[in-house]
């Protein structure tokens, strides 16, 4: 069973075994249409964006104005309507899938933890990647060579224990951390 | 300002805990539960609180005392630590700053803190 969540931020518990926790807000979701394989078209609200295709979908499924995002999720529902939260209330472990913070075009020291060179005393090898190839043989750069480039903003899934879930405020508390900035949207999948 | 969900999550945990209010400059006595194997005992630690840090469940404080041979001893505790049996405020100090790290450089009479006089 999958849910769309928004990362609220991190905190910790008190006690001798104090654990770092991540708070996630489970968004209000509406099941629009069920597919045969247990998945469904689900609508949720994100920003205030609206256009004609969105309005058309809202009209078709009789949704209110704020439900402007549509996604296919595995759901426990047997009919369209509000999303069934029962599997989440009973969950012990979840997989949380978020995009990591985007760092843009990044050098090799930050992206791949290369050591770099001395900063001064006549050196010219500061933060550069250095040699990337061999000699006349093999005469090419090996595949998978670690170089500078886009770092971050990629999908990362982590496996977390569930500490608590409050159905009233819809706040899910996970043990440990998840990727991404506070306020970022991601999806969680109930494992156990 | 902290997020309201984080605040309510932390407030729910802190609600049962009872810790007296104290500031930097106050002399406090801590009863610390020490576990040794399967036995546990309570040890007291008395000194001046020189700093309070953080907020919510992560709030912590530093207590400094002069140990044997005039060697300064500092201990840091989470305010809501399970190993703190009790926290007792013995004396309110009159200080002008929130962090008293200058005490680390001072010895003897110069490292005293005058008692706060209430009007």
Coordinates of C-alpha atoms in Angstrom, one line a residue:
Chain A
X1 CA 0.0 0.0 0.0
X2 CA 1.4 3.4 -1.0
X3 CA 0.8 6.9 0.2
X4 CA 2.0 10.4 -0.8
X5 CA 3.6 12.2 2.1
X6 CA 5.2 15.5 2.8
X7 CA 8.4 15.7 4.9
X8 CA 7.8 17.9 7.9
X9 CA 11.2 17.7 9.6
X10 CA 13.3 15.8 12.2
X11 CA 13.1 15.5 15.9
X12 CA 14.2 13.0 18.6
X13 CA 12.6 11.0 21.3
X14 CA 13.6 11.2 25.0
X15 CA 14.7 8.3 27.0
X16 CA 18.0 6.4 27.4
X17 CA 17.7 5.0 23.9
X18 CA 17.0 8.4 22.3
X19 CA 16.3 7.9 18.6
X20 CA 16.3 10.4 15.8
X21 CA 12.9 10.5 14.1
X22 CA 11.5 12.0 10.9
X23 CA 8.0 13.4 10.9
X24 CA 5.9 12.9 7.7
X25 CA 2.5 14.4 6.9
X26 CA 0.3 12.0 5.1
X27 CA -1.6 14.0 2.5
X28 CA -5.3 13.9 2.1
X29 CA -6.0 11.7 -0.9
X30 CA -9.0 10.7 -2.9
X31 CA -9.3 7.4 -4.9
X32 CA -10.7 8.3 -8.4
X33 CA -10.7 5.0 -10.3
X34 CA -9.6 1.5 -9.4
X35 CA -7.6 -0.7 -11.7
X36 CA -7.8 -4.5 -11.8
X37 CA -4.3 -5.2 -10.3
X38 CA -5.0 -3.4 -7.0
X39 CA -3.6 0.0 -8.1
X40 CA -5.7 3.1 -8.5
X41 CA -5.8 6.6 -9.8
X42 CA -5.4 8.8 -6.7
X43 CA -5.8 12.6 -6.5
X44 CA -4.0 14.9 -4.0
X45 CA -3.3 18.6 -3.6
X46 CA -0.1 20.2 -4.4
X47 CA 0.2 24.0 -4.9
X48 CA -2.7 25.8 -6.7
X49 CA -1.9 24.9 -10.2
X50 CA -4.9 24.4 -12.5
X51 CA -5.4 24.0 -16.2
X52 CA -8.1 22.6 -18.5
X53 CA -6.9 19.0 -18.4
X54 CA -6.9 19.1 -14.5
X55 CA -10.3 20.8 -14.5
X56 CA -11.6 18.1 -16.8
X57 CA -10.4 15.3 -14.5
X58 CA -11.9 17.1 -11.5
X59 CA -15.2 17.3 -13.2
X60 CA -15.1 13.6 -14.3
X61 CA -14.3 12.3 -10.7
X62 CA -16.3 15.1 -8.9
X63 CA -13.3 16.4 -7.0
X64 CA -13.0 19.8 -5.3
X65 CA -10.7 22.5 -6.7
X66 CA -7.6 21.7 -4.6
X67 CA -7.1 18.1 -5.8
X68 CA -4.9 19.0 -8.8
X69 CA -2.3 16.2 -8.8
X70 CA -3.0 12.6 -10.0
X71 CA -0.9 9.6 -9.4
X72 CA -1.2 5.8 -9.6
X73 CA -0.7 4.0 -6.3
X74 CA -1.4 0.6 -4.8
X75 CA -4.3 1.0 -2.5
X76 CA -6.4 -1.1 -0.1
X77 CA -9.7 0.5 -1.2
X78 CA -12.4 -1.6 -2.7
X79 CA -14.3 1.4 -4.1
X80 CA -13.5 5.0 -5.0
X81 CA -13.6 7.7 -2.3
X82 CA -11.3 8.7 0.6
X83 CA -8.1 6.6 0.7
X84 CA -8.1 3.7 3.2
X85 CA -5.6 4.5 6.0
X86 CA -6.0 1.2 7.9
X87 CA -2.8 -0.5 6.4
X88 CA -0.8 2.6 7.5
X89 CA -2.2 2.4 11.1
X90 CA -1.1 -1.2 11.4
X91 CA 2.3 -0.7 9.6
X92 CA 5.6 -1.6 11.3
X93 CA 8.1 -0.9 8.5
X94 CA 7.8 1.3 5.5
X95 CA 9.9 2.2 2.5
X96 CA 10.2 6.0 2.0
X97 CA 11.1 7.2 -1.5
X98 CA 12.2 10.8 -1.9
X99 CA 14.3 12.9 -4.2
X100 CA 17.6 13.9 -2.6
X101 CA 18.5 17.5 -2.3
X102 CA 19.8 18.7 -5.7
X103 CA 23.4 20.0 -5.6
X104 CA 23.7 20.9 -9.3
X105 CA 26.9 20.5 -11.2
X106 CA 29.4 19.2 -8.7
X107 CA 33.1 18.5 -8.7
X108 CA 34.7 15.2 -7.9
X109 CA 35.7 16.0 -4.3
X110 CA 32.1 16.6 -3.2
X111 CA 30.5 14.1 -5.5
X112 CA 32.8 11.1 -5.2
X113 CA 34.9 12.0 -2.2
X114 CA 38.2 12.4 -4.1
X115 CA 41.0 13.5 -2.0
X116 CA 42.1 16.5 -4.1
X117 CA 45.5 18.1 -3.9
X118 CA 47.4 20.6 -1.8
X119 CA 46.0 24.1 -1.7
X120 CA 49.3 26.1 -2.0
X121 CA 53.1 26.0 -2.1
X122 CA 53.2 26.1 -5.9
X123 CA 50.8 23.2 -6.5
X124 CA 48.4 23.4 -9.4
X125 CA 46.4 20.3 -8.6
X126 CA 43.7 21.7 -6.2
X127 CA 40.3 20.2 -6.7
X128 CA 40.6 18.8 -10.2
X129 CA 39.9 15.2 -11.0
X130 CA 43.4 14.5 -12.5
X131 CA 44.2 11.8 -14.9
X132 CA 41.3 9.9 -16.3
X133 CA 42.9 7.4 -18.6
X134 CA 45.8 5.0 -19.2
X135 CA 48.0 5.0 -22.3
X136 CA 47.9 4.1 -25.9
X137 CA 46.3 0.9 -24.6
X138 CA 43.4 0.8 -23.8
X139 CA 43.3 4.2 -25.6
X140 CA 39.9 5.2 -24.1
X141 CA 38.4 6.2 -20.9
X142 CA 37.0 3.3 -18.9
X143 CA 33.2 3.1 -18.6
X144 CA 31.9 4.2 -15.2
X145 CA 34.8 6.6 -14.6
X146 CA 33.9 8.9 -11.7
X147 CA 33.8 12.5 -12.9
X148 CA 32.1 15.8 -12.1
X149 CA 28.5 16.3 -13.0
X150 CA 25.0 16.6 -11.7
X151 CA 24.8 15.4 -8.1
X152 CA 21.6 15.0 -6.1
X153 CA 18.0 15.3 -7.1
X154 CA 17.7 11.6 -7.6
X155 CA 15.2 9.1 -6.3
X156 CA 16.5 7.3 -3.1
X157 CA 14.5 4.7 -1.2
X158 CA 15.2 4.0 2.4
X159 CA 13.7 1.4 4.8
X160 CA 12.5 2.8 8.1
X161 CA 10.7 1.5 11.2
X162 CA 7.5 3.2 12.1
X163 CA 7.4 4.7 15.5
X164 CA 3.8 6.0 15.5
X165 CA 1.0 7.1 13.3
X166 CA -1.6 9.6 14.4
X167 CA -4.8 9.3 12.3
X168 CA -6.1 12.6 13.5
X169 CA -3.3 14.9 12.5
X170 CA -2.1 12.4 9.9
X171 CA 1.5 12.6 11.1
X172 CA 3.6 9.5 10.6
X173 CA 6.8 9.2 12.7
X174 CA 9.6 7.2 11.3
X175 CA 12.8 6.1 12.9
X176 CA 15.9 7.6 11.3
X177 CA 16.1 9.9 8.3
X178 CA 14.7 10.1 4.8
X179 CA 16.2 11.9 1.8
X180 CA 15.2 15.4 0.7
X181 CA 14.5 18.8 2.1
X182 CA 11.8 19.7 4.6
X183 CA 8.5 20.3 2.7
X184 CA 9.5 17.9 -0.1
X185 CA 6.9 15.4 -1.3
X186 CA 7.6 11.7 -1.5
X187 CA 5.9 8.4 -1.4
X188 CA 5.9 5.6 1.2
X189 CA 5.2 2.0 0.8
X190 CA 4.0 -0.2 3.6
X191 CA 6.4 -3.2 3.9
X192 CA 5.2 -4.9 7.1
Chain B
X1 CA 9.7 29.4 14.9
X2 CA 9.5 25.6 14.9
X3 CA 7.0 23.6 12.9
X4 CA 3.7 23.0 14.8
X5 CA 3.7 19.3 14.2
X6 CA 7.3 18.9 15.5
X7 CA 6.3 21.1 18.5
X8 CA 3.3 19.0 19.4
X9 CA 5.2 15.8 18.9
X10 CA 7.9 17.0 21.4
X11 CA 5.4 18.6 23.8
X12 CA 3.6 15.3 24.1
X13 CA 6.8 13.6 25.3
X14 CA 7.9 16.4 27.6
X15 CA 4.4 16.7 29.2
X16 CA 5.1 14.0 31.8
X17 CA 8.6 15.2 32.7
X18 CA 9.1 17.5 35.6
X19 CA 12.3 19.5 35.5
X20 CA 12.7 22.7 37.6
X21 CA 13.4 25.9 35.8
X22 CA 17.0 27.1 36.0
X23 CA 19.3 29.4 34.1
X24 CA 23.0 29.8 33.5
X25 CA 24.7 30.9 36.7
X26 CA 22.5 28.8 39.0
X27 CA 24.1 26.2 41.3
X28 CA 22.3 22.9 40.8
X29 CA 22.6 19.4 42.3
X30 CA 22.0 16.5 40.0
X31 CA 21.2 13.0 41.1
X32 CA 22.6 10.8 38.3
X33 CA 21.6 7.1 38.0
X34 CA 24.7 5.1 37.1
X35 CA 24.4 1.6 35.8
X36 CA 27.2 -0.9 36.5
X37 CA 26.4 -4.3 35.1
X38 CA 23.1 -5.3 36.6
X39 CA 23.4 -2.9 39.6
X40 CA 22.6 0.7 39.6
X41 CA 23.3 3.5 42.1
X42 CA 22.7 7.2 42.4
X43 CA 25.6 9.7 42.4
X44 CA 25.3 13.4 43.1
X45 CA 27.0 16.1 41.0
X46 CA 26.9 19.6 42.2
X47 CA 28.0 22.6 40.2
X48 CA 27.2 25.8 38.3
X49 CA 25.1 25.6 35.2
X50 CA 27.2 27.4 32.6
X51 CA 25.0 27.0 29.5
X52 CA 21.6 25.8 28.3
X53 CA 21.4 24.7 24.7
X54 CA 18.8 23.7 22.2
X55 CA 15.0 23.4 22.5
X56 CA 12.3 20.8 22.7
X57 CA 13.4 17.3 23.4
X58 CA 17.0 18.0 22.4
X59 CA 17.5 20.6 25.1
X60 CA 20.7 20.1 27.1
X61 CA 22.8 21.9 29.7
X62 CA 26.4 22.0 31.0
X63 CA 27.3 21.9 34.6
X64 CA 30.7 22.8 35.8
X65 CA 32.4 22.2 39.2
X66 CA 35.9 22.4 40.5
X67 CA 37.0 18.9 41.2
X68 CA 39.9 17.6 43.2
X69 CA 43.3 19.5 42.8
X70 CA 41.4 22.4 41.4
X71 CA 40.7 20.7 38.1
X72 CA 37.5 21.9 36.4
X73 CA 35.0 19.1 35.6
X74 CA 32.1 19.7 33.2
X75 CA 29.3 17.4 32.4
X76 CA 26.7 17.7 29.7
X77 CA 23.2 16.3 30.1
X78 CA 20.1 16.2 28.0
X79 CA 17.5 18.1 30.1
X80 CA 15.0 15.2 29.8
X81 CA 17.5 12.5 30.2
X82 CA 16.3 9.2 31.8
X83 CA 19.5 8.9 33.9
X84 CA 18.7 12.2 35.8
X85 CA 16.8 11.1 38.9
X86 CA 16.4 14.6 40.2
X87 CA 17.5 18.2 39.5
X88 CA 17.6 20.5 42.5
X89 CA 18.3 24.2 42.3
X90 CA 20.4 25.3 45.3
X91 CA 21.2 28.9 44.5
X92 CA 20.2 31.5 41.9
X93 CA 23.2 33.4 40.5
X94 CA 23.3 36.9 39.2
X95 CA 24.9 36.8 35.8
X96 CA 24.7 39.0 32.7
X97 CA 25.1 36.5 30.0
X98 CA 23.5 33.2 28.9
X99 CA 26.7 31.3 28.4
X100 CA 29.3 31.5 31.1
X101 CA 32.3 30.0 29.3
X102 CA 34.5 32.7 30.7
X103 CA 34.5 30.8 34.0
X104 CA 36.8 28.3 32.4
X105 CA 39.6 30.8 32.4
X106 CA 39.0 32.0 36.0
X107 CA 40.3 30.3 39.2
X108 CA 39.6 30.8 42.9
X109 CA 37.8 33.9 44.1
X110 CA 37.4 35.3 40.6
X111 CA 35.3 32.3 39.5
X112 CA 32.6 33.2 42.1
X113 CA 29.1 34.1 41.1
X114 CA 27.1 36.5 43.3
X115 CA 23.7 35.3 44.5
X116 CA 20.6 36.9 42.9
X117 CA 18.7 39.2 45.2
X118 CA 15.0 39.3 44.8
X119 CA 13.3 42.6 45.5

